[in-house]
Amino acid sequence: MEERPETELISIPATPRAVTPEIQTPSGQRSPRLQGKSSTAWTPTSFISPRFLSPIGTPMKRVLINMKGYLEEVGHLTKLNPQDAWLPITESRNGNAHYAAFHNLNAGIGFQALVLPVAFSFLGWSWGILSLTIAYCWQLYTLWILVQLHEAVPGKRYNRYVELAEAAFGERLGLWLALFPTIYLSAGTGTALILIGGETMKLFFQIVCGPLCSSNPLTTIEWYLVFTSLCIVLSQLPNLNSIAGLSLIGAVTAITYCTMVWVLSISQQRPPAISYEPLSLPSFTSSAFSVMNALGIVAFAFRGHNLALEIQATMPSTFKHPAHVPMWKGAKVAYLFIAMCLFPVAIGGFWAYGNLMPSGGILNALFAFHSQDIPRGLLAITFLLVVFNCLSSFQIYSMPVFDSFEASYTSRTNRPCSIWVRSGFRVFYGFINFFLGIALPFLSSIAGLLGGLTLPVTFAYPCFMWVLIKKPTKYSFNWYFNWILGWLGIAFSLAFSIGGIWSMVNSGLKLKFFKPI
């Protein structure tokens, strides 16, 4: 993949007045003027101070002071690749901390939270809470690394995860290491969302209408098709910033239904014969593989780092106002809410159902054990919120794939995609996910495999990238810490993948996410 060096588009003033650079994109959007106090840190223009300029005449002093302000606003100049202005990730540069929070929430929380109690049924209380806490802190650290490495090299922004991997590991090795897991994560998540969205729409229809609505209700595959069609319609929004509203909807609905699910679960009477002992299997090997698969489910709950650099790339960046500041503000808020959702769902769900938790997760358990106890309206609202969240999450996880399609087209033709070409790519991708969902309707049984294969993207690669790009002092604490975390992540990835494969084979490829009992 060709490296795409990047800069902000700036407008050079005709007079020596300090101006704020702004970004013009093909869609006509401009980045907002950045406000803020002047930095007190040393900059290359710090020597241009009133005391230093006092012997100089007033006209020259005014010119140099204005030049100082201009240089501080512009920051460092980099080479511009015009192709970046044609692609969905980098087409619009008017992002801010609010957009970062919306996108990170939409990418970081969703259906994967509903499967966490399944992992607890194999791990038990102590190991379940401990593994979830360690995974949360670990991925928060690697997210901070990615945010800092976005502009680690002066004069360049790494707008995509693959670009940063190429810079750290070399062009060819970085491409092989990062391209497969990131594309696999985006496509696998898209397929899983179609399965979950279609199944949930079917359950919503059954709850609201019952048997009186139609004597010939839609089949599950037909519901998958309905959900896919809705995803394709929404995917026509042009770029990552244009779906900020959808990300807000996805974030709000995810927080709402996660809260509703665990509150409704713990408010009902627990099933009889409930136990909190980890599920025991006939052999030690089976138990070990099940534990590895459960840890893979925990790791899968924190997918989303493959979008961190892409989200940060939608923000304007100057010397005084680098993009990592609003990105990290938004990410901190987002992951605070994520913790407020993941931990209660995992702990509350396991408390409510124990080792009776179905393989589909807490929403499946709620429908199976309490569909007659909870008002139909509450159940229907919960399922409808899941549908909205799946529709929103599909858009943000598909954006890197759309970007790859359009990057290949624009590099060959040297012109931007027309609206028909762009729409064709997105329709094609939507139906590819649909057909994968029909062929592989068992993604709940391979949640551990998904977590294992994509674990390096979140837990391992950022640590290696930090060492290779930032080059901390050899044998220092920072050097040891990141190397150890990185190799632990690779080891866990292999172990969790093996556990996921065992679970997939052992299940007979028959499990589904929301299969009513």
Short mmCIF file of C-alpha atoms in Angstrom, two decimals:
data_model
loop_
_atom_site.label_atom_id
_atom_site.label_comp_id
_atom_site.label_asym_id
_atom_site.label_seq_id
_atom_site.Cartn_x
_atom_site.Cartn_y
_atom_site.Cartn_z
CA MET A 1 0.00 0.00 0.00
CA GLU A 2 1.33 3.37 -0.89
CA GLU A 3 2.11 5.70 1.96
CA ARG A 4 -0.12 8.73 1.96
CA PRO A 5 1.70 11.73 3.37
CA GLU A 6 -0.74 14.29 4.55
CA THR A 7 -1.10 17.97 5.42
CA GLU A 8 -3.66 20.48 6.29
CA LEU A 9 -4.67 22.63 3.33
CA ILE A 10 -3.77 26.18 4.25
CA SER A 11 -4.48 29.53 2.66
CA ILE A 12 -1.48 31.88 2.61
CA PRO A 13 -2.56 35.41 3.50
CA ALA A 14 -1.99 38.22 1.04
CA THR A 15 -0.95 40.52 3.87
CA PRO A 16 1.23 39.62 6.83
CA ARG A 17 -1.71 39.17 9.19
CA ALA A 18 -2.02 36.11 11.39
CA VAL A 19 -4.78 33.88 10.06
CA THR A 20 -6.17 30.48 10.92
CA PRO A 21 -5.75 27.83 8.25
CA GLU A 22 -8.92 26.11 7.17
CA ILE A 23 -9.69 22.98 5.26
CA GLN A 24 -11.71 22.80 2.06
CA THR A 25 -13.05 19.38 1.13
CA PRO A 26 -14.91 18.20 -1.98
CA SER A 27 -18.13 18.24 0.00
CA GLY A 28 -17.67 21.95 0.73
CA GLN A 29 -17.14 21.53 4.48
CA ARG A 30 -14.56 23.64 6.28
CA SER A 31 -12.92 23.04 9.60
CA PRO A 32 -14.04 25.47 12.31
CA ARG A 33 -11.69 28.21 13.50
CA LEU A 34 -9.88 26.93 16.53
CA GLN A 35 -10.10 28.96 19.70
CA GLY A 36 -7.85 28.72 22.68
CA LYS A 37 -5.19 30.34 24.81
CA SER A 38 -1.69 30.65 23.56
CA SER A 39 0.61 27.87 24.65
CA THR A 40 3.21 28.79 27.24
CA ALA A 41 5.53 26.00 26.11
CA TRP A 42 8.62 26.73 24.03
CA THR A 43 8.06 26.81 20.28
CA PRO A 44 10.38 27.47 17.35
CA THR A 45 9.02 31.03 17.27
CA SER A 46 9.48 31.77 20.96
CA PHE A 47 12.54 33.90 20.29
CA ILE A 48 10.31 36.41 18.44
CA SER A 49 9.25 38.17 21.62
CA PRO A 50 8.59 41.86 22.29
CA ARG A 51 11.77 42.03 24.44
CA PHE A 52 13.85 40.51 21.65
CA LEU A 53 12.26 42.86 19.10
CA SER A 54 12.55 46.03 21.15
CA PRO A 55 15.58 47.42 19.21
CA ILE A 56 13.84 46.81 15.88
CA GLY A 57 11.69 49.45 14.20
CA THR A 58 7.95 49.34 14.62
CA PRO A 59 7.03 48.24 11.04
CA MET A 60 9.47 45.33 11.07
CA LYS A 61 8.39 44.41 14.61
CA ARG A 62 4.75 44.26 13.52
CA VAL A 63 5.60 42.04 10.56
CA LEU A 64 7.60 39.59 12.68
CA ILE A 65 5.02 39.43 15.47
CA ASN A 66 2.30 38.73 12.93
CA MET A 67 4.52 36.12 11.32
CA LYS A 68 4.98 34.52 14.75
CA GLY A 69 1.21 34.24 15.19
CA TYR A 70 0.79 32.81 11.72
CA LEU A 71 3.49 30.19 12.20
CA GLU A 72 2.03 29.14 15.54
CA GLU A 73 -1.37 28.68 13.92
CA VAL A 74 -0.14 26.79 10.89
CA GLY A 75 2.35 24.62 12.72
CA HIS A 76 4.54 22.39 10.62
CA LEU A 77 3.97 22.03 6.89
CA THR A 78 3.81 18.63 5.24
CA LYS A 79 3.41 17.37 1.74
CA LEU A 80 -0.16 16.96 0.57
CA ASN A 81 -1.47 13.95 -1.28
CA PRO A 82 -4.60 15.19 -3.10
CA GLN A 83 -6.01 11.66 -3.04
CA ASP A 84 -6.70 11.98 0.69
CA ALA A 85 -9.26 14.69 -0.02
CA TRP A 86 -11.23 12.14 -2.09
CA LEU A 87 -11.47 9.38 0.52
CA PRO A 88 -14.15 8.88 3.21
CA ILE A 89 -11.74 8.94 6.17
CA THR A 90 -9.91 12.16 5.28
CA GLU A 91 -12.44 13.99 3.09
CA SER A 92 -13.81 16.10 5.95
CA ARG A 93 -11.63 17.69 8.67
CA ASN A 94 -14.20 19.43 10.86
CA GLY A 95 -14.22 16.90 13.69
CA ASN A 96 -13.94 17.83 17.37
CA ALA A 97 -13.93 16.27 20.83
CA HIS A 98 -17.69 15.68 20.72
CA TYR A 99 -17.42 13.77 17.44
CA ALA A 100 -14.54 11.75 18.93
CA ALA A 101 -16.69 10.79 21.92
CA PHE A 102 -19.64 9.80 19.71
CA HIS A 103 -17.51 7.70 17.35
CA ASN A 104 -15.53 5.98 20.12
CA LEU A 105 -18.70 5.14 22.01
CA ASN A 106 -20.38 3.78 18.90
CA ALA A 107 -17.32 1.69 18.03
CA GLY A 108 -16.47 0.62 21.57
CA ILE A 109 -19.80 -0.62 22.89
CA GLY A 110 -22.49 -2.73 21.31
CA PHE A 111 -23.56 -6.31 20.88
CA GLN A 112 -20.23 -7.67 22.19
CA ALA A 113 -21.15 -6.42 25.68
CA LEU A 114 -24.17 -8.72 25.71
CA VAL A 115 -21.97 -11.82 25.45
CA LEU A 116 -19.72 -10.96 28.42
CA PRO A 117 -21.85 -12.92 30.97
CA VAL A 118 -21.19 -16.02 28.84
CA ALA A 119 -17.48 -15.58 29.53
CA PHE A 120 -18.17 -15.21 33.26
CA SER A 121 -20.03 -18.54 33.28
CA PHE A 122 -16.71 -20.23 32.38
CA LEU A 123 -14.41 -17.99 34.42
CA GLY A 124 -16.42 -17.48 37.62
CA TRP A 125 -16.57 -14.34 39.74
CA SER A 126 -12.91 -13.76 40.60
CA TRP A 127 -11.27 -14.54 37.27
CA GLY A 128 -14.10 -12.93 35.33
CA ILE A 129 -13.86 -9.56 37.10
CA LEU A 130 -10.05 -9.68 37.15
CA SER A 131 -9.74 -10.44 33.43
CA LEU A 132 -12.29 -7.76 32.50
CA THR A 133 -10.49 -5.15 34.63
CA ILE A 134 -7.05 -6.00 33.23
CA ALA A 135 -8.36 -5.96 29.67
CA TYR A 136 -10.02 -2.58 30.20
CA CYS A 137 -6.88 -0.94 31.62
CA TRP A 138 -4.65 -2.56 29.00
CA GLN A 139 -6.73 -1.40 26.04
CA LEU A 140 -7.04 2.11 27.53
CA TYR A 141 -3.24 2.33 27.61
CA THR A 142 -2.87 1.13 24.02
CA LEU A 143 -5.55 3.59 22.92
CA TRP A 144 -3.49 6.40 24.47
CA ILE A 145 -0.47 5.11 22.52
CA LEU A 146 -2.37 5.24 19.21
CA VAL A 147 -3.62 8.76 19.92
CA GLN A 148 -0.05 9.94 20.62
CA LEU A 149 1.44 8.17 17.60
CA HIS A 150 -1.01 9.75 15.17
CA GLU A 151 1.43 12.68 14.73
CA ALA A 152 4.56 11.07 16.15
CA VAL A 153 6.69 12.14 13.18
CA PRO A 154 6.81 15.94 12.67
CA GLY A 155 5.18 16.91 9.41
CA LYS A 156 3.11 13.74 9.00
CA ARG A 157 -0.20 12.36 10.19
CA TYR A 158 -0.90 8.64 10.16
CA ASN A 159 -4.55 8.66 9.21
CA ARG A 160 -5.10 4.90 9.11
CA TYR A 161 -4.04 1.98 11.27
CA VAL A 162 -2.28 0.30 8.34
CA GLU A 163 -0.23 3.44 7.64
CA LEU A 164 1.06 3.50 11.22
CA ALA A 165 1.88 -0.22 11.04
CA GLU A 166 3.85 0.33 7.83
CA ALA A 167 5.80 3.15 9.47
CA ALA A 168 6.64 0.98 12.49
CA PHE A 169 7.24 -2.46 10.98
CA GLY A 170 8.20 -1.58 7.42
CA GLU A 171 6.00 -1.19 4.38
CA ARG A 172 5.61 -4.85 3.44
CA LEU A 173 5.61 -6.43 6.93
CA GLY A 174 3.32 -3.72 8.33
CA LEU A 175 0.84 -4.28 5.53
CA TRP A 176 0.72 -8.02 6.16
CA LEU A 177 0.50 -7.66 9.93
CA ALA A 178 -2.23 -5.01 10.05
CA LEU A 179 -4.31 -5.33 6.89
CA PHE A 180 -5.78 -8.78 7.55
CA PRO A 181 -6.88 -8.28 11.19
CA THR A 182 -8.30 -4.79 10.57
CA ILE A 183 -10.26 -5.80 7.46
CA TYR A 184 -11.27 -9.06 9.13
CA LEU A 185 -12.44 -7.15 12.19
CA SER A 186 -14.47 -4.67 10.13
CA ALA A 187 -16.01 -7.33 7.87
CA GLY A 188 -16.57 -9.81 10.71
CA THR A 189 -18.23 -7.16 12.84
CA GLY A 190 -20.40 -6.09 9.91
CA THR A 191 -21.55 -9.67 9.35
CA ALA A 192 -22.23 -10.17 13.06
CA LEU A 193 -24.26 -6.95 13.14
CA ILE A 194 -26.42 -8.18 10.25
CA LEU A 195 -27.07 -11.45 12.08
CA ILE A 196 -27.91 -9.74 15.36
CA GLY A 197 -29.91 -6.94 13.75
CA GLY A 198 -31.97 -9.34 11.64
CA GLU A 199 -32.66 -11.71 14.54
CA THR A 200 -33.60 -8.82 16.83
CA MET A 201 -35.94 -7.31 14.24
CA LYS A 202 -37.66 -10.69 14.03
CA LEU A 203 -38.05 -10.86 17.81
CA PHE A 204 -39.30 -7.27 17.91
CA PHE A 205 -41.94 -8.12 15.32
CA GLN A 206 -43.01 -11.21 17.28
CA ILE A 207 -43.32 -9.25 20.52
CA VAL A 208 -45.23 -6.31 19.06
CA CYS A 209 -47.52 -8.13 16.67
CA GLY A 210 -47.70 -11.70 17.88
CA PRO A 211 -49.35 -14.38 15.75
CA LEU A 212 -52.22 -12.07 14.70
CA CYS A 213 -50.19 -9.81 12.38
CA SER A 214 -49.48 -12.28 9.62
CA SER A 215 -50.10 -15.92 8.95
CA ASN A 216 -46.91 -16.04 6.86
CA PRO A 217 -44.25 -14.14 8.82
CA LEU A 218 -40.84 -13.40 7.31
CA THR A 219 -38.17 -16.01 7.71
CA THR A 220 -34.92 -15.25 9.54
CA ILE A 221 -33.00 -14.89 6.27
CA GLU A 222 -35.63 -12.46 4.98
CA TRP A 223 -35.16 -10.38 8.13
CA TYR A 224 -31.41 -10.41 7.47
CA LEU A 225 -32.17 -9.02 4.02
CA VAL A 226 -34.40 -6.28 5.44
CA PHE A 227 -31.71 -5.24 7.90
CA THR A 228 -29.00 -5.32 5.20
CA SER A 229 -31.10 -3.08 2.96
CA LEU A 230 -31.45 -0.52 5.76
CA CYS A 231 -27.67 -0.64 6.34
CA ILE A 232 -27.00 -0.03 2.64
CA VAL A 233 -29.33 2.97 2.57
CA LEU A 234 -27.59 4.57 5.56
CA SER A 235 -24.14 3.74 4.16
CA GLN A 236 -24.63 6.27 1.36
CA LEU A 237 -23.51 9.05 3.72
CA PRO A 238 -20.20 10.16 2.20
CA ASN A 239 -17.59 10.29 4.95
CA LEU A 240 -16.77 9.58 8.58
CA ASN A 241 -17.75 13.02 9.87
CA SER A 242 -21.10 12.84 8.09
CA ILE A 243 -22.13 9.88 10.26
CA ALA A 244 -21.46 11.70 13.54
CA GLY A 245 -25.22 11.95 14.11
CA LEU A 246 -25.61 8.21 13.56
CA SER A 247 -22.76 7.57 15.98
CA LEU A 248 -24.54 9.68 18.58
CA ILE A 249 -27.70 7.63 18.07
CA GLY A 250 -25.68 4.43 18.30
CA ALA A 251 -23.97 5.58 21.50
CA VAL A 252 -27.21 6.64 23.21
CA THR A 253 -29.06 3.48 22.22
CA ALA A 254 -26.17 1.23 23.33
CA ILE A 255 -25.95 2.89 26.75
CA THR A 256 -29.74 2.72 27.12
CA TYR A 257 -30.28 -0.90 26.17
CA CYS A 258 -27.23 -2.12 28.12
CA THR A 259 -28.62 -0.40 31.21
CA MET A 260 -32.14 -1.71 30.58
CA VAL A 261 -30.95 -5.27 30.06
CA TRP A 262 -28.99 -5.58 33.29
CA VAL A 263 -31.54 -3.65 35.36
CA LEU A 264 -34.42 -5.80 34.08
CA SER A 265 -32.37 -8.95 34.68
CA ILE A 266 -31.49 -8.25 38.31
CA SER A 267 -34.98 -6.93 39.10
CA GLN A 268 -36.58 -10.30 38.27
CA GLN A 269 -36.51 -13.44 40.35
CA ARG A 270 -33.49 -15.57 39.58
CA PRO A 271 -34.07 -18.96 37.91
CA PRO A 272 -34.10 -21.99 40.24
CA ALA A 273 -31.03 -24.20 40.55
CA ILE A 274 -28.77 -21.28 39.68
CA SER A 275 -25.05 -21.75 40.40
CA TYR A 276 -22.04 -19.48 40.20
CA GLU A 277 -19.44 -22.21 39.91
CA PRO A 278 -17.59 -22.16 36.57
CA LEU A 279 -19.04 -24.63 34.10
CA SER A 280 -17.24 -27.94 34.37
CA LEU A 281 -16.51 -30.00 31.26
CA PRO A 282 -15.66 -33.72 31.02
CA SER A 283 -11.92 -33.29 30.51
CA PHE A 284 -9.19 -30.89 31.55
CA THR A 285 -8.43 -30.13 27.90
CA SER A 286 -12.03 -29.13 27.23
CA SER A 287 -12.09 -26.91 30.30
CA ALA A 288 -8.82 -25.21 29.32
CA PHE A 289 -10.03 -24.51 25.81
CA SER A 290 -13.32 -23.17 27.16
CA VAL A 291 -11.47 -20.78 29.46
CA MET A 292 -9.33 -19.59 26.52
CA ASN A 293 -12.48 -19.04 24.49
CA ALA A 294 -14.04 -17.10 27.38
CA LEU A 295 -10.99 -14.85 27.63
CA GLY A 296 -11.25 -14.33 23.88
CA ILE A 297 -14.81 -13.12 24.39
CA VAL A 298 -13.52 -10.61 26.95
CA ALA A 299 -10.88 -9.43 24.46
CA PHE A 300 -13.53 -9.15 21.72
CA ALA A 301 -15.52 -6.79 23.95
CA PHE A 302 -12.80 -4.17 23.41
CA ARG A 303 -12.54 -4.18 19.63
CA GLY A 304 -12.52 -0.70 18.17
CA HIS A 305 -8.87 0.37 18.21
CA ASN A 306 -8.69 -0.23 14.47
CA LEU A 307 -10.79 2.95 14.16
CA ALA A 308 -8.88 5.23 16.57
CA LEU A 309 -6.49 6.73 14.01
CA GLU A 310 -9.30 7.10 11.47
CA ILE A 311 -11.43 9.01 13.97
CA GLN A 312 -8.51 11.28 14.86
CA ALA A 313 -7.84 11.89 11.17
CA THR A 314 -11.18 13.71 10.86
CA MET A 315 -9.94 16.56 13.09
CA PRO A 316 -7.97 19.64 12.06
CA SER A 317 -4.48 19.83 13.51
CA THR A 318 -2.10 22.75 13.90
CA PHE A 319 1.03 23.44 15.91
CA LYS A 320 -0.93 25.18 18.67
CA HIS A 321 -3.95 22.86 18.51
CA PRO A 322 -2.82 19.30 17.71
CA ALA A 323 -5.52 16.75 16.98
CA HIS A 324 -4.51 14.46 19.85
CA VAL A 325 -5.91 16.90 22.44
CA PRO A 326 -9.62 16.78 21.42
CA MET A 327 -9.28 13.12 20.46
CA TRP A 328 -8.06 12.11 23.91
CA LYS A 329 -10.73 14.25 25.61
CA GLY A 330 -13.44 12.54 23.62
CA ALA A 331 -11.92 9.09 24.14
CA LYS A 332 -11.74 9.51 27.93
CA VAL A 333 -15.42 10.44 28.12
CA ALA A 334 -16.36 7.58 25.79
CA TYR A 335 -14.48 4.92 27.72
CA LEU A 336 -15.89 6.13 31.03
CA PHE A 337 -19.36 5.38 29.66
CA ILE A 338 -18.12 2.11 28.18
CA ALA A 339 -16.93 0.99 31.62
CA MET A 340 -20.30 2.01 33.08
CA CYS A 341 -21.97 -0.35 30.60
CA LEU A 342 -19.61 -3.34 30.29
CA PHE A 343 -19.03 -4.02 33.98
CA PRO A 344 -22.71 -3.89 35.08
CA VAL A 345 -23.79 -6.05 32.12
CA ALA A 346 -21.14 -8.69 32.84
CA ILE A 347 -21.55 -8.71 36.63
CA GLY A 348 -25.32 -8.16 36.73
CA GLY A 349 -25.97 -10.70 33.98
CA PHE A 350 -23.90 -13.38 35.69
CA TRP A 351 -25.56 -12.63 39.04
CA ALA A 352 -29.03 -12.95 37.48
CA TYR A 353 -28.48 -16.15 35.47
CA GLY A 354 -25.22 -17.71 36.68
CA ASN A 355 -24.14 -20.76 34.74
CA LEU A 356 -27.62 -21.00 33.18
CA MET A 357 -26.61 -18.17 30.84
CA PRO A 358 -27.48 -19.18 27.24
CA SER A 359 -24.71 -19.05 24.65
CA GLY A 360 -26.41 -16.08 22.99
CA GLY A 361 -25.81 -13.77 25.95
CA ILE A 362 -27.88 -11.73 28.36
CA LEU A 363 -30.50 -10.54 25.87
CA ASN A 364 -31.20 -14.15 24.94
CA ALA A 365 -31.46 -15.01 28.64
CA LEU A 366 -33.86 -12.12 29.27
CA PHE A 367 -36.14 -13.32 26.50
CA ALA A 368 -35.87 -16.98 27.52
CA PHE A 369 -36.49 -16.64 31.27
CA HIS A 370 -38.58 -13.48 31.64
CA SER A 371 -40.50 -12.91 28.40
CA GLN A 372 -43.74 -13.60 30.33
CA ASP A 373 -42.79 -11.53 33.39
CA ILE A 374 -41.66 -8.28 31.78
CA PRO A 375 -44.18 -6.00 30.03
CA ARG A 376 -44.14 -6.48 26.28
CA GLY A 377 -43.56 -2.76 25.79
CA LEU A 378 -40.27 -2.80 27.70
CA LEU A 379 -39.03 -5.86 25.82
CA ALA A 380 -40.01 -4.32 22.51
CA ILE A 381 -38.20 -1.05 23.31
CA THR A 382 -35.08 -2.97 24.33
CA PHE A 383 -35.01 -4.93 21.07
CA LEU A 384 -35.71 -1.81 19.02
CA LEU A 385 -32.77 -0.03 20.65
CA VAL A 386 -30.54 -2.98 19.75
CA VAL A 387 -31.64 -2.65 16.12
CA PHE A 388 -30.84 1.08 16.05
CA ASN A 389 -27.44 0.47 17.61
CA CYS A 390 -26.60 -2.27 15.08
CA LEU A 391 -27.57 0.01 12.19
CA SER A 392 -25.31 2.76 13.54
CA SER A 393 -22.38 0.49 14.35
CA PHE A 394 -22.45 -1.04 10.88
CA GLN A 395 -21.69 2.39 9.40
CA ILE A 396 -18.58 3.19 11.43
CA TYR A 397 -17.11 -0.30 11.13
CA SER A 398 -17.70 -0.33 7.38
CA MET A 399 -16.03 3.04 6.78
CA PRO A 400 -12.43 1.68 6.68
CA VAL A 401 -13.52 -0.89 4.08
CA PHE A 402 -15.22 1.80 1.99
CA ASP A 403 -12.03 3.83 2.30
CA SER A 404 -9.94 0.90 1.02
CA PHE A 405 -12.24 0.35 -1.95
CA GLU A 406 -12.15 4.00 -2.93
CA ALA A 407 -8.40 4.31 -2.35
CA SER A 408 -7.80 1.47 -4.80
CA TYR A 409 -10.10 3.10 -7.36
CA THR A 410 -8.67 6.62 -7.05
CA SER A 411 -5.05 5.42 -7.18
CA ARG A 412 -5.73 3.67 -10.47
CA THR A 413 -7.88 6.32 -12.12
CA ASN A 414 -6.38 9.45 -10.49
CA ARG A 415 -9.83 10.93 -9.96
CA PRO A 416 -12.40 10.82 -7.16
CA CYS A 417 -15.20 8.27 -7.10
CA SER A 418 -18.43 9.40 -8.66
CA ILE A 419 -21.59 9.03 -6.63
CA TRP A 420 -22.52 5.91 -8.64
CA VAL A 421 -19.15 4.23 -8.12
CA ARG A 422 -19.22 5.04 -4.41
CA SER A 423 -22.77 3.70 -4.09
CA GLY A 424 -21.82 0.58 -6.01
CA PHE A 425 -18.97 -0.19 -3.64
CA ARG A 426 -21.24 0.16 -0.62
CA VAL A 427 -24.06 -1.94 -2.04
CA PHE A 428 -21.53 -4.63 -2.97
CA TYR A 429 -20.01 -4.66 0.52
CA GLY A 430 -23.42 -4.79 2.22
CA PHE A 431 -24.51 -7.85 0.27
CA ILE A 432 -21.15 -9.57 0.76
CA ASN A 433 -21.79 -9.32 4.51
CA PHE A 434 -25.33 -10.58 3.96
CA PHE A 435 -24.18 -13.69 2.12
CA LEU A 436 -21.49 -14.33 4.73
CA GLY A 437 -24.17 -14.11 7.41
CA ILE A 438 -26.28 -16.73 5.60
CA ALA A 439 -23.30 -19.03 5.17
CA LEU A 440 -21.96 -18.55 8.72
CA PRO A 441 -24.95 -18.11 11.06
CA PHE A 442 -22.97 -19.12 14.14
CA LEU A 443 -20.88 -16.11 15.05
CA SER A 444 -21.72 -16.37 18.74
CA SER A 445 -19.81 -19.63 18.88
CA ILE A 446 -16.72 -17.97 17.40
CA ALA A 447 -16.76 -14.74 19.40
CA GLY A 448 -13.63 -16.04 21.11
CA LEU A 449 -12.02 -16.71 17.73
CA LEU A 450 -12.83 -13.18 16.58
CA GLY A 451 -11.34 -11.81 19.78
CA GLY A 452 -8.22 -13.95 19.45
CA LEU A 453 -7.47 -13.16 15.82
CA THR A 454 -8.00 -9.43 16.23
CA LEU A 455 -6.46 -9.13 19.71
CA PRO A 456 -3.05 -7.90 18.42
CA VAL A 457 -4.71 -4.83 16.88
CA THR A 458 -5.84 -3.68 20.33
CA PHE A 459 -3.38 -5.18 22.82
CA ALA A 460 -0.08 -5.99 21.05
CA TYR A 461 0.72 -3.91 17.97
CA PRO A 462 0.42 -0.48 19.66
CA CYS A 463 3.08 -1.48 22.22
CA PHE A 464 5.49 -2.58 19.48
CA MET A 465 4.74 0.59 17.50
CA TRP A 466 5.58 2.76 20.49
CA VAL A 467 9.00 1.13 20.92
CA LEU A 468 9.85 1.19 17.20
CA ILE A 469 8.70 4.78 16.52
CA LYS A 470 9.34 6.59 19.81
CA LYS A 471 12.52 4.58 20.53
CA PRO A 472 12.61 4.78 24.35
CA THR A 473 15.95 4.21 26.06
CA LYS A 474 16.98 0.60 25.64
CA TYR A 475 16.48 -1.56 28.75
CA SER A 476 14.55 1.24 30.46
CA PHE A 477 11.24 0.55 32.24
CA ASN A 478 9.30 1.97 29.30
CA TRP A 479 11.22 -0.26 26.88
CA TYR A 480 10.69 -3.44 28.94
CA PHE A 481 7.06 -2.63 29.74
CA ASN A 482 5.99 -2.23 26.12
CA TRP A 483 7.94 -5.23 24.83
CA ILE A 484 6.47 -7.46 27.55
CA LEU A 485 2.92 -6.23 26.94
CA GLY A 486 3.32 -6.69 23.20
CA TRP A 487 4.58 -10.28 23.39
CA LEU A 488 1.96 -11.15 26.02
CA GLY A 489 -0.66 -9.89 23.60
CA ILE A 490 0.70 -12.12 20.81
CA ALA A 491 0.77 -15.14 23.14
CA PHE A 492 -2.80 -14.49 24.28
CA SER A 493 -3.88 -14.06 20.66
CA LEU A 494 -2.61 -17.52 19.77
CA ALA A 495 -4.14 -19.13 22.86
CA PHE A 496 -7.53 -17.42 22.46
CA SER A 497 -7.66 -18.29 18.75
CA ILE A 498 -7.06 -21.97 19.55
CA GLY A 499 -9.78 -21.81 22.20
CA GLY A 500 -12.14 -20.15 19.72
CA ILE A 501 -11.50 -22.81 17.08
CA TRP A 502 -12.11 -25.55 19.64
CA SER A 503 -15.38 -23.89 20.71
CA MET A 504 -16.48 -23.52 17.10
CA VAL A 505 -15.80 -27.18 16.30
CA ASN A 506 -17.24 -28.42 19.58
CA SER A 507 -20.46 -26.47 19.08
CA GLY A 508 -21.04 -28.11 15.75
CA LEU A 509 -21.42 -24.69 14.12
CA LYS A 510 -25.03 -24.56 15.26
CA LEU A 511 -25.15 -21.71 17.79
CA LYS A 512 -26.74 -18.35 17.13
CA PHE A 513 -26.78 -15.08 19.04
CA PHE A 514 -30.46 -14.62 19.81
CA LYS A 515 -32.09 -18.00 19.55
CA PRO A 516 -35.17 -18.06 21.82
CA ILE A 517 -35.45 -21.04 24.11
#
